[in-house]
PDB file of C-alpha atoms in Angstrom:
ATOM      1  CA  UNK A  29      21.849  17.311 -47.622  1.00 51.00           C
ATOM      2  CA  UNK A  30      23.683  20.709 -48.720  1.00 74.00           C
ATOM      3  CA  UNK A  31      26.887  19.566 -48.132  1.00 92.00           C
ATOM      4  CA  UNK A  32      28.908  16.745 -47.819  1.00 95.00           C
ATOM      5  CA  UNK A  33      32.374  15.831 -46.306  1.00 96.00           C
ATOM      6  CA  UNK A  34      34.622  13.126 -45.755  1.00 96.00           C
ATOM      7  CA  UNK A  35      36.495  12.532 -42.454  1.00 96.00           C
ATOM      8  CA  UNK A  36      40.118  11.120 -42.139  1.00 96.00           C
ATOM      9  CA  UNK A  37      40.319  10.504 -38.917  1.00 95.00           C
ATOM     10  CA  UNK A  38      41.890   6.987 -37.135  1.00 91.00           C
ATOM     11  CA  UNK A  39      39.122   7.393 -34.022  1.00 93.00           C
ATOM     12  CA  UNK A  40      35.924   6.799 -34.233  1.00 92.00           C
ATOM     13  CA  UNK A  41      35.271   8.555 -31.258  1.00 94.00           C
ATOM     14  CA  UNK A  42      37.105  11.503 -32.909  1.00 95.00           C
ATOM     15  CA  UNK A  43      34.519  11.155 -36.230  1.00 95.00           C
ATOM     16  CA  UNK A  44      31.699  11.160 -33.300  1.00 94.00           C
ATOM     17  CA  UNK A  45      32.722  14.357 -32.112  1.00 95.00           C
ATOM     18  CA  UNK A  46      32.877  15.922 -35.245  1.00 96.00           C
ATOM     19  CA  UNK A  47      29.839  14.564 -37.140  1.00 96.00           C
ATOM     20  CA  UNK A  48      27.327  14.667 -34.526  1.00 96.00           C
ATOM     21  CA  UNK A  49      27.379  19.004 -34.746  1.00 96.00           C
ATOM     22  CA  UNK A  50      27.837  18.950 -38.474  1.00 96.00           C
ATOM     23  CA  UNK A  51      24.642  16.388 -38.788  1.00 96.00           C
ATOM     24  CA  UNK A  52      22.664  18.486 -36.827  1.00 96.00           C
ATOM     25  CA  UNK A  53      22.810  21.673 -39.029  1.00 95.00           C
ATOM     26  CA  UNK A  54      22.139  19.363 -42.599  1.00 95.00           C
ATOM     27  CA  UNK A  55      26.046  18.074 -43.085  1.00 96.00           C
ATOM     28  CA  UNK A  56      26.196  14.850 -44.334  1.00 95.00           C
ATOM     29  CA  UNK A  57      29.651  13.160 -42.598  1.00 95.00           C
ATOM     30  CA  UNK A  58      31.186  10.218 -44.573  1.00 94.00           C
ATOM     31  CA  UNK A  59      33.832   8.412 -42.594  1.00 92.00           C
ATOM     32  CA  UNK A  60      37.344   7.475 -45.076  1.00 88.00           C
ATOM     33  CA  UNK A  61      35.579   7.441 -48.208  1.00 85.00           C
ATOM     34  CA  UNK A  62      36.128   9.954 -51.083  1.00 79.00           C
ATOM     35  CA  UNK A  63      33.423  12.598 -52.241  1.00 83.00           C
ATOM     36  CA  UNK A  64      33.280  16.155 -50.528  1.00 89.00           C
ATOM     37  CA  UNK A  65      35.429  18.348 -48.831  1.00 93.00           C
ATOM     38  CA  UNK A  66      37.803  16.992 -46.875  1.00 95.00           C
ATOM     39  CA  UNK A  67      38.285  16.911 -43.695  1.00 96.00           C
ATOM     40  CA  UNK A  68      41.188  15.257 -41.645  1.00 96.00           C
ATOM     41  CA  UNK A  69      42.752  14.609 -38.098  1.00 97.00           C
ATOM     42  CA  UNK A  70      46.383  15.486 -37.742  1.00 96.00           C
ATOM     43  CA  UNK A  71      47.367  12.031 -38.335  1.00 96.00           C
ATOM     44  CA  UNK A  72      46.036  12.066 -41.893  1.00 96.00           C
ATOM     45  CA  UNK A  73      46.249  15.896 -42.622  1.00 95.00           C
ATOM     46  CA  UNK A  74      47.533  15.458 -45.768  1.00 93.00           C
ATOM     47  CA  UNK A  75      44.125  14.019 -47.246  1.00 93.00           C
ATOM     48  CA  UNK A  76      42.405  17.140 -46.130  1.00 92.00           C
ATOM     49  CA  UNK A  77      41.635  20.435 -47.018  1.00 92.00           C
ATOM     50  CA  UNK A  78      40.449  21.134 -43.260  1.00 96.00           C
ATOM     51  CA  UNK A  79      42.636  20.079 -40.562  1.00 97.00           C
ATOM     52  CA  UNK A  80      41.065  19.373 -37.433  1.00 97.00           C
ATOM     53  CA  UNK A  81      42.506  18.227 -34.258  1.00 97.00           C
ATOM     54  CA  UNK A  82      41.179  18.241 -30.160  1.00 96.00           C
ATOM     55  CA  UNK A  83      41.873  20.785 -27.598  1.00 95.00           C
ATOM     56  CA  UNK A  84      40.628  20.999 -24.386  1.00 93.00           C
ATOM     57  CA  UNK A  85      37.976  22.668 -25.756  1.00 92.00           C
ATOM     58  CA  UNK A  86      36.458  21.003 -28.283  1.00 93.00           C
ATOM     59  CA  UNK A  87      38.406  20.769 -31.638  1.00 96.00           C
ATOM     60  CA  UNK A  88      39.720  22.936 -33.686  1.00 97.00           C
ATOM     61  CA  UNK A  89      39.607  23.154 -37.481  1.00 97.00           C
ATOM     62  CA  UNK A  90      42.045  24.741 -39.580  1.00 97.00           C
ATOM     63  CA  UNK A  91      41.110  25.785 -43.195  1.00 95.00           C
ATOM     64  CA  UNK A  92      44.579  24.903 -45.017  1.00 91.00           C
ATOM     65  CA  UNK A  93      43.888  26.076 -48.191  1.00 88.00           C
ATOM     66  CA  UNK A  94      42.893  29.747 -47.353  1.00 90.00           C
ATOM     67  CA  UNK A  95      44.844  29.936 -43.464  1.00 93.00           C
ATOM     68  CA  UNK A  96      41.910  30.816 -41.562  1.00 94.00           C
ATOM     69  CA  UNK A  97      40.612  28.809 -38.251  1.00 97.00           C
ATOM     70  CA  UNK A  98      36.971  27.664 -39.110  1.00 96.00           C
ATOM     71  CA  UNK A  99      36.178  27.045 -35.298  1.00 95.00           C
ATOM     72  CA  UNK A 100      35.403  29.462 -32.534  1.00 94.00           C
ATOM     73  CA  UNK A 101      36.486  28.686 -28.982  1.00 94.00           C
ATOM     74  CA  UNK A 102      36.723  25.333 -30.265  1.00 94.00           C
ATOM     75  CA  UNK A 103      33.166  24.476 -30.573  1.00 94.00           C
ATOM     76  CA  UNK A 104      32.327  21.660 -33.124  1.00 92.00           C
ATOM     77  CA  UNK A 105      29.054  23.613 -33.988  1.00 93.00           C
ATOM     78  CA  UNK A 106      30.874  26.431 -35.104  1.00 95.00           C
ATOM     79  CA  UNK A 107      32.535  24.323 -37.607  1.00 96.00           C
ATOM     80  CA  UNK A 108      29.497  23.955 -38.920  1.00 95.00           C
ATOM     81  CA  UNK A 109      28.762  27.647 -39.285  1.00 93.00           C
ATOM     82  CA  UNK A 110      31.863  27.976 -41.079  1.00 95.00           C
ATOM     83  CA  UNK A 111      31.139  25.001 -43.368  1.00 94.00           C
ATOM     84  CA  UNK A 112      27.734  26.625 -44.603  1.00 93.00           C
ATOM     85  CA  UNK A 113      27.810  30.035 -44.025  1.00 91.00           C
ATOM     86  CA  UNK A 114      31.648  31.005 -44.129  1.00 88.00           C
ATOM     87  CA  UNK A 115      31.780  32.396 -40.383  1.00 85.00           C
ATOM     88  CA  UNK A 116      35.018  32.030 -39.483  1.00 89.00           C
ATOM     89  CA  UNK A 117      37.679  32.304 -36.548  1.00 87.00           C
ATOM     90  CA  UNK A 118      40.954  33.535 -36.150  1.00 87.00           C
ATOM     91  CA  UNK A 119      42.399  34.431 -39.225  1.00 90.00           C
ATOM     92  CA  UNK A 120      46.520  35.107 -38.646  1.00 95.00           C
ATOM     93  CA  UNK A 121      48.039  38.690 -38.384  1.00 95.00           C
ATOM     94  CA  UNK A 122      50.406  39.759 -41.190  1.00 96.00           C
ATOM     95  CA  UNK A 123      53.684  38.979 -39.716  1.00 97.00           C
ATOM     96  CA  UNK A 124      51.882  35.772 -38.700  1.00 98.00           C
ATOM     97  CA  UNK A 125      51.461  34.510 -42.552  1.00 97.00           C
ATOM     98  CA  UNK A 126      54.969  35.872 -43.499  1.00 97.00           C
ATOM     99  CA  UNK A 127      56.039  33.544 -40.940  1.00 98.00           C
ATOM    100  CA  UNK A 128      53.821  31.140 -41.605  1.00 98.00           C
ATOM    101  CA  UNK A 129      54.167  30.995 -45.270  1.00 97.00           C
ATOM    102  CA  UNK A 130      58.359  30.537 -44.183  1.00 98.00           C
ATOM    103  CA  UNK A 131      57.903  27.980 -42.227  1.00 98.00           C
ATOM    104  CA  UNK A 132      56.053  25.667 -44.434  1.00 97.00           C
ATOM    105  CA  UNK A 133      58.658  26.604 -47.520  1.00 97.00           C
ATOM    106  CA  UNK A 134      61.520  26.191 -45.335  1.00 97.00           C
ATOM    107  CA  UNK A 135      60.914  23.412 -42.745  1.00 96.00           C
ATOM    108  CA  UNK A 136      62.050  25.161 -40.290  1.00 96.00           C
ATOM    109  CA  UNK A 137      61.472  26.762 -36.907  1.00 97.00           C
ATOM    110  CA  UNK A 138      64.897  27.828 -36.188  1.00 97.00           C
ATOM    111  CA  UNK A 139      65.044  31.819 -35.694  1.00 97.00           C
ATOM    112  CA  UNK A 140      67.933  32.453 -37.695  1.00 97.00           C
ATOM    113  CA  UNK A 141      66.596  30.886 -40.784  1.00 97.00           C
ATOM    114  CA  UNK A 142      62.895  32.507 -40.211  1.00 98.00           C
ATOM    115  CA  UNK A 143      64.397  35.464 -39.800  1.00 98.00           C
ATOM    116  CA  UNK A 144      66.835  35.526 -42.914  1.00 97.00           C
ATOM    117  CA  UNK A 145      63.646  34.192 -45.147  1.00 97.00           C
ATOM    118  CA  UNK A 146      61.179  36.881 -43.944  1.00 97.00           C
ATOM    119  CA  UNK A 147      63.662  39.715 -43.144  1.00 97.00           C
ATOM    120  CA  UNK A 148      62.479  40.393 -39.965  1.00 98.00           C
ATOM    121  CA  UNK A 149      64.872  40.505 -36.651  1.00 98.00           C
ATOM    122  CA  UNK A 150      65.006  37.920 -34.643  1.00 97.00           C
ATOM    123  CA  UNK A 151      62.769  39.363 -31.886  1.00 98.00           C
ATOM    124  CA  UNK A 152      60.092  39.599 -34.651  1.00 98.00           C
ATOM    125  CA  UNK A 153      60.349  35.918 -35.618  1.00 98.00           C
ATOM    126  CA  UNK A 154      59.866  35.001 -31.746  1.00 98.00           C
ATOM    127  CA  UNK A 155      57.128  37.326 -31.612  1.00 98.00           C
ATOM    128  CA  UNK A 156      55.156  36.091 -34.262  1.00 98.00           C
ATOM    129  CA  UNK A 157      56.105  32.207 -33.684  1.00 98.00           C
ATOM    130  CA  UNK A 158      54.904  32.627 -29.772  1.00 98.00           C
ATOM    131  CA  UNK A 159      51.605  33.958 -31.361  1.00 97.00           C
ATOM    132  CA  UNK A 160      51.266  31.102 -33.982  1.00 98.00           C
ATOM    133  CA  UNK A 161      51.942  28.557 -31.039  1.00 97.00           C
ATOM    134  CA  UNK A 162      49.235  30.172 -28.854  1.00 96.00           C
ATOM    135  CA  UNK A 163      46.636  30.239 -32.127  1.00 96.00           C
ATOM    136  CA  UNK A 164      47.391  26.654 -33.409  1.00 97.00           C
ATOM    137  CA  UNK A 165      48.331  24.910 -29.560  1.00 96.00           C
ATOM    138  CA  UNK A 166      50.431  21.978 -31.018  1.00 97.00           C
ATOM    139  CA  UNK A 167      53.721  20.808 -30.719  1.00 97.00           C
ATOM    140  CA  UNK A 168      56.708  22.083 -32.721  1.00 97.00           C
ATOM    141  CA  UNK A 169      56.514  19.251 -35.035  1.00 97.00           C
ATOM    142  CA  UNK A 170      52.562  19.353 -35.490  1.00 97.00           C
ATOM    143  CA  UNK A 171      52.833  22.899 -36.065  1.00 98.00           C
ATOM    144  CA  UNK A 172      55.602  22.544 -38.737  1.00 97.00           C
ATOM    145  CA  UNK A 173      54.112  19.755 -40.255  1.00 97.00           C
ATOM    146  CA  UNK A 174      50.700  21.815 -40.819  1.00 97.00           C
ATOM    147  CA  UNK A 175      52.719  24.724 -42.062  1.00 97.00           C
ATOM    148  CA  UNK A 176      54.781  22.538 -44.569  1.00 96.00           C
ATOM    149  CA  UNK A 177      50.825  21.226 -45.678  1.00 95.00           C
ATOM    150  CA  UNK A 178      49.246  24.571 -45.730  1.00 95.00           C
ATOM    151  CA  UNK A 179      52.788  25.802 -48.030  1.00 95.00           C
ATOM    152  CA  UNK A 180      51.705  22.937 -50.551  1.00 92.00           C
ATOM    153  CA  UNK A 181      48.185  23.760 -50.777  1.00 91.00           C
ATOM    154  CA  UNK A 182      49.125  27.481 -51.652  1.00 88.00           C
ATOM    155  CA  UNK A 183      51.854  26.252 -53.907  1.00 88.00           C
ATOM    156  CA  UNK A 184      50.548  23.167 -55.678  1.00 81.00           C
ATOM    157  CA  UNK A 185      46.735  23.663 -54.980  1.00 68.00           C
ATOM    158  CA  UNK A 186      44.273  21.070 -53.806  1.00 56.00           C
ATOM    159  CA  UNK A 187      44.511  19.536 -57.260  1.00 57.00           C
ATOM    160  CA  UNK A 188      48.585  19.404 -57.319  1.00 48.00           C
ATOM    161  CA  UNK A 189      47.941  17.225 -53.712  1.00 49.00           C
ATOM    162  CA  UNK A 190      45.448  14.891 -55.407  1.00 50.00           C
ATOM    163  CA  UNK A 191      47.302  14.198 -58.491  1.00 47.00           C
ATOM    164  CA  UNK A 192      50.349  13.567 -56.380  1.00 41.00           C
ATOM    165  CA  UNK A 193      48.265  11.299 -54.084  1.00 41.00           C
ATOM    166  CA  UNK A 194      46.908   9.352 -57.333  1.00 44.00           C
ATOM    167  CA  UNK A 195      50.581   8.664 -58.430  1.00 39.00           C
ATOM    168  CA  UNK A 196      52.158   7.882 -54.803  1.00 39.00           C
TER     169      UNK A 196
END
């Protein structure tokens, strides 16, 4: 195998979905045990370095540590692609990261504060946050919670999150 990764995920029908593509192009796919990269489902997003979660699609996969999407049009095999080869998805616009990168050091979706932290007007903030809702397709408090993780990745690093994860 070239590459392995762990799965956090509370479904096994979820790990199914996910593993079966990534076997067939050479990944191995352990299911909550440590050793590779790590992948997660919402619920357990802060054990992972890749966020995944389902759309109507597929899934989609979110690459916390450098904000990119890994999947295209949601299809597990292009996960897979990613995983090996580095093709990747959407990647967010500029004003996107400003905003994103506020929202994860702030907490916050409320316009005012968004606004005040990136110093862009308010119609810019709404702008950009109607295009982060469309890219990422979660709720308010999914999205916020995944900006907050991606904020501590950039801040603290994947090994700040797994010394912190030793201790607590």
């Amino acid at each position: 195998m070239a590459l392995r990764v762990t799965l956090f995920a509370s479904e096994l029908e979820f790990y199914a979905l996910v593993a079966g593509p990534l076997m067939a192009h050479g990944i191995e796919v352990l299911w909550r045990e440590e050793g590779g990269l790590a992948l997660a489902d919402l619920e357990h997003m802060e054990k992972g370095q890749v966020v995944l979660w389902r759309t109507p699609q597929g899934i989609r996969a979110w690459d916390a540590r450098y904000w990119v999407f890994l999947t295209r049009k949601d299809d597990p095999t292009s996960l897979a692609r990613a995983l090996l080869r580095g093709q990747t998805g959407l990647a967010l616009r500029p004003g996107e990261r400003v905003l994103w990168e506020a929202m994860g050091r702030l907490g916050s979706l409320r316009t005012a504060h968004l606004a005040q932290a990136t110093g862009m007007q308010g119609h810019q903030v709404r702008f950009h946050l109607r295009g982060l809702r469309q890219k990422f397709g979660l709720c308010d408090l999914n999205l916020l919670r995944l900006a907050r993780h991606s904020y501590r990745l950039l801040t603290a690093g994947w090994e700040g999150l797994e010394k912190r994860r030793e201790v607590g």
